[in-house]
XYZ file of C-alpha atoms in Angstrom:
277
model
C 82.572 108.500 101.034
C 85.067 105.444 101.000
C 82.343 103.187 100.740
C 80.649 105.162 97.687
C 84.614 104.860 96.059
C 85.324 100.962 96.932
C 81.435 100.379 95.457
C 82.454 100.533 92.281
C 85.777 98.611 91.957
C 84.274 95.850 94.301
C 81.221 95.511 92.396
C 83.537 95.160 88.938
C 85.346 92.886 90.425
C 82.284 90.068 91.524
C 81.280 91.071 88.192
C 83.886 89.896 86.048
C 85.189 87.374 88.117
C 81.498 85.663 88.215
C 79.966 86.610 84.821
C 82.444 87.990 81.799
C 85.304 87.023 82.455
C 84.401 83.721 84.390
C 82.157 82.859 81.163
C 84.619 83.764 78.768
C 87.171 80.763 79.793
C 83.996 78.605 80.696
C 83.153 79.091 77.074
C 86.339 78.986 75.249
C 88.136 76.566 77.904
C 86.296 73.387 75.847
C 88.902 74.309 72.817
C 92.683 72.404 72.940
C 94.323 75.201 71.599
C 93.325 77.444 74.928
C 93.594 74.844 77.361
C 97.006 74.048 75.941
C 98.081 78.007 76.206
C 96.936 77.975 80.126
C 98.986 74.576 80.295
C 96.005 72.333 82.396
C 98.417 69.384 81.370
C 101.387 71.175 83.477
C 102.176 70.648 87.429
C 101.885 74.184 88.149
C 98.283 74.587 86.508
C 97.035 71.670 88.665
C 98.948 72.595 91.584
C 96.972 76.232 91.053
C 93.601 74.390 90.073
C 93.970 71.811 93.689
C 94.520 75.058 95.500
C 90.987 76.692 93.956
C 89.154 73.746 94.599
C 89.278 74.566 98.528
C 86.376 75.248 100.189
C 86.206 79.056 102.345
C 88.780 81.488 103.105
C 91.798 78.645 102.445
C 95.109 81.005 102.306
C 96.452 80.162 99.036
C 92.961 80.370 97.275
C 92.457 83.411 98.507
C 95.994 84.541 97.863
C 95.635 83.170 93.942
C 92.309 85.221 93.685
C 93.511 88.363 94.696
C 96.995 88.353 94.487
C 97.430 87.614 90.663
C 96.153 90.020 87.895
C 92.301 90.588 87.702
C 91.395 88.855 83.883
C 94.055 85.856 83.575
C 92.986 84.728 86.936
C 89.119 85.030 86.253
C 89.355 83.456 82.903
C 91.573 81.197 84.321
C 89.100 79.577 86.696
C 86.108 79.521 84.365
C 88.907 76.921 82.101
C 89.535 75.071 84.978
C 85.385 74.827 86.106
C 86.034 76.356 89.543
C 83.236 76.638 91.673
C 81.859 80.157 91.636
C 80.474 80.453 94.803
C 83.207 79.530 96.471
C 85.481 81.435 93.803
C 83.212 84.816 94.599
C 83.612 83.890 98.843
C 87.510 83.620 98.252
C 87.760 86.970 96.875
C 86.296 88.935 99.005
C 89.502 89.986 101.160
C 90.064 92.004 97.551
C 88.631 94.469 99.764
C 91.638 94.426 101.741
C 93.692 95.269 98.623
C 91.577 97.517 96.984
C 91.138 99.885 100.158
C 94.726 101.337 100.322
C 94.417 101.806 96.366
C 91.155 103.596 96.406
C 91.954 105.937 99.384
C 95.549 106.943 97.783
C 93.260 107.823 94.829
C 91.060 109.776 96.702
C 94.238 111.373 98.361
C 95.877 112.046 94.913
C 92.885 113.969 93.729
C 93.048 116.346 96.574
C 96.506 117.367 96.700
C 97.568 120.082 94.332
C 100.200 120.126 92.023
C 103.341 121.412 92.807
C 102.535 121.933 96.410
C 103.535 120.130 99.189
C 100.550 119.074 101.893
C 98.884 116.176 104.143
C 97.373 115.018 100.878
C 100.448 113.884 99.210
C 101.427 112.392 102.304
C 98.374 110.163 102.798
C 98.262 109.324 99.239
C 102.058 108.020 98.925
C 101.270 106.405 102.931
C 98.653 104.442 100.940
C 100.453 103.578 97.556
C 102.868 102.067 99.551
C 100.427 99.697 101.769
C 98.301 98.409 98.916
C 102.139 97.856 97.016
C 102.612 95.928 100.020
C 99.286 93.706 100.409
C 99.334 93.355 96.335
C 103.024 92.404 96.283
C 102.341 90.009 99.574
C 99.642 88.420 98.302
C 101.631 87.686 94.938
C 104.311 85.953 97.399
C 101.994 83.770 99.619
C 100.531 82.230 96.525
C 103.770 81.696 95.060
C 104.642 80.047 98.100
C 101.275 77.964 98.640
C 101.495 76.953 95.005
C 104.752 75.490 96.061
C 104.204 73.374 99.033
C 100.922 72.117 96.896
C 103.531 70.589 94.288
C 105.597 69.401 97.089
C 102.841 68.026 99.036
C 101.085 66.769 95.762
C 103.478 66.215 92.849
C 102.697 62.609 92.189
C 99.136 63.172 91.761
C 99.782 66.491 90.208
C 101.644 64.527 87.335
C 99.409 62.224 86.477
C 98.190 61.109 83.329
C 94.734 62.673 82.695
C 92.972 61.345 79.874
C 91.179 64.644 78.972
C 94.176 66.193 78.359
C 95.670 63.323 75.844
C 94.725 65.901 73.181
C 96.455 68.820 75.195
C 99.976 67.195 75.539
C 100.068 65.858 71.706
C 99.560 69.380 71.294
C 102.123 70.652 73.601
C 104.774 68.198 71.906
C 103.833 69.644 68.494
C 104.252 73.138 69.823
C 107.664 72.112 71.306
C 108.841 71.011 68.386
C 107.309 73.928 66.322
C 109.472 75.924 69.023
C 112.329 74.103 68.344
C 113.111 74.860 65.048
C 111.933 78.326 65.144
C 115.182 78.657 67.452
C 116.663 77.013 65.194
C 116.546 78.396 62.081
C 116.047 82.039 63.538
C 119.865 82.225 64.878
C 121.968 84.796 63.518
C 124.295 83.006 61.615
C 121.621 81.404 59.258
C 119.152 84.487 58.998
C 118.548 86.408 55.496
C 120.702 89.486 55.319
C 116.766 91.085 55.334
C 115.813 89.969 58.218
C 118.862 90.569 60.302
C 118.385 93.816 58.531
C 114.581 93.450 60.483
C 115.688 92.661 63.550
C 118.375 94.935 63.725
C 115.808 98.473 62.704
C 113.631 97.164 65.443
C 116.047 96.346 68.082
C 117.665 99.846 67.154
C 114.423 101.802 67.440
C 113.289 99.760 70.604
C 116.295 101.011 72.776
C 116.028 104.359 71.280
C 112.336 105.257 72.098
C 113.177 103.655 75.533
C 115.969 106.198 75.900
C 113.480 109.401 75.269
C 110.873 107.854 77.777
C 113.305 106.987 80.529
C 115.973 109.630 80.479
C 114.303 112.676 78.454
C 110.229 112.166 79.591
C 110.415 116.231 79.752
C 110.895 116.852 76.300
C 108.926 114.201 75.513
C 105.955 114.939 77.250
C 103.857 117.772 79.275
C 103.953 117.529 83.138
C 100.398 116.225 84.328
C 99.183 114.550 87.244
C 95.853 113.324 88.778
C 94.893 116.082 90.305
C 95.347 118.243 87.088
C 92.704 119.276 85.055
C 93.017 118.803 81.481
C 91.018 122.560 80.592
C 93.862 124.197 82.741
C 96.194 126.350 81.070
C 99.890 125.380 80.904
C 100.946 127.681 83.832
C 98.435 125.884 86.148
C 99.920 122.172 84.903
C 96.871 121.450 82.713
C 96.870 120.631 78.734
C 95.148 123.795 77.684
C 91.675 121.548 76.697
C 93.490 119.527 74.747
C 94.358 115.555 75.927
C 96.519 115.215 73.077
C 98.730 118.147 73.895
C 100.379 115.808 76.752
C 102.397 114.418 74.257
C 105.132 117.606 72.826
C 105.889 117.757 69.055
C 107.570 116.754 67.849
C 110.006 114.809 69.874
C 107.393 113.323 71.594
C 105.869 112.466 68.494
C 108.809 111.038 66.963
C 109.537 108.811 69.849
C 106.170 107.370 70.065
C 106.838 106.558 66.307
C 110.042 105.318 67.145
C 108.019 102.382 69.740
C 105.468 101.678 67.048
C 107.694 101.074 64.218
C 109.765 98.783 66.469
C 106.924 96.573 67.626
C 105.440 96.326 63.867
C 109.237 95.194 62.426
C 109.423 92.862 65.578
C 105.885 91.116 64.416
C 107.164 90.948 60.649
C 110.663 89.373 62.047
C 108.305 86.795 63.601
C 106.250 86.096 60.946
C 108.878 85.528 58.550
C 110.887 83.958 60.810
C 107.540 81.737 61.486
C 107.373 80.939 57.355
C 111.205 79.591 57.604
C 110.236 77.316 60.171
C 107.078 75.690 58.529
C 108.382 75.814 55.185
């Protein structure tokens, strides 16, 4: 049964780190504009593209490969023209990762809610170790992405002629950046955009408020191992996904989030046109 359950992530995982995902920065990783976004003219994108280059089950490539998230890193290496094979061998020990995950699933699915049993238990026993691996993983290549700048830095810093185009780039953007910051500070913004900014801050903190401190009224309890045709009584939605989220406070605070993010993009574009102009 845990081998039918760690088939699937596994397999999506190969997948994407060998075909879509792989092929999608292979492809788009000849452009300046993306190379300059993953910074391949920066110490800590080399440092990260010496440490894939090792051959096997080197610590830090394998710690890179499973330790940071799933689509930056797999797009990440097609940019940078890692080797596959040896990208595919390094992350392999996923499986140690993905184990705990899968099984506190599994766990999850079992227990019933609002009942204490051996289920919970096993599934917050396993939470807890694949927080662990995940967060140690994250760590150790943080750390070998360290001593491979220390080891490496004037090699790492380098002048690369490929990436001429990337750091005239970079210096534009900088400067771009630069007077965004500038002109953007609160003294010397338009009364409507500090009006903007102010609505979106505003409605940001308030929506956060509802989710952290009143989730209740905001939403109906569910877990995993709820079904969603369930009555109320038995913690389901009464078939009906949407009725997780109460009305209309729920509603209105969901509103709240959206209407914040939208004025934040206008703030930026505007604040993007002051800049340029």
């Amino acid at each position: 049964a845990c081998t039918g359950l760690l088939t699937p992530p596994c397999t999506l995982r190969y997948m994407g780190a060998s075909t879509g995902q792989y092929m999608l920065g292979y492809l788009a990783g000849h452009t300046v504009r993306v190379q300059q976004f993953l910074r391949v003219d920066k110490v800590e994108t080399r440092a990260i593209e010496y440490i894939l280059s090792q051959k096997g089950f080197h610590p830090g490539k394998v710690a890179v490969l499973i330790g940071g998230p799933d689509w930056p890193v797999s797009v990440s290496c097609g940019i940078l023209r890692v080797n596959v094979p040896q990208m595919i061998l390094g992350t392999t020990p996923v499986l140690c990762v993905l184990t705990p995950c899968v099984l506190a699933g599994a766990f999850t699915a079992r227990a019933v809610a609002g009942e204490q049993s051996i289920w919970n238990s096993l599934a917050s026993i396993f939470v807890a170790l694949g927080a662990v691996g995940q967060m140690g993983s994250m760590l150790l290549a943080g750390f070998c992405i360290t001593q491979a700048i220390e080891g490496h830095c004037e090699e790492l810093m380098a002048m690369r002629p490929e990436h001429a185009a990337v750091v005239k780039l970079s210096e534009i953007k900088a400067q771009q950046h630069e007077v965004f910051e500038r002109v953007t500070r609160w003294p010397l913004l338009p009364l409507h955009l500090k009006v903007v900014i102010f609505a979106s801050t505003g409605l940001m903190f308030l929506s956060c408020f509802f989710f952290l401190f009143l989730d209740e009224m905001c939403f109906q309890p569910f877990s995993v191992s709820g079904r969603i045709g369930d009555p109320y009584e038995e913690s389901g939605l009464d078939n009906n996904a949407l009725n997780i989220v109460r009305l209309p406070q729920g509603g209105v605070a969901m509103a709240a989030f959206g209407v914040a993010v939208v004025l934040h993009l206008v703030f930026r574009a505007f604040g993007a046109r002051l800049a340029w102009a």
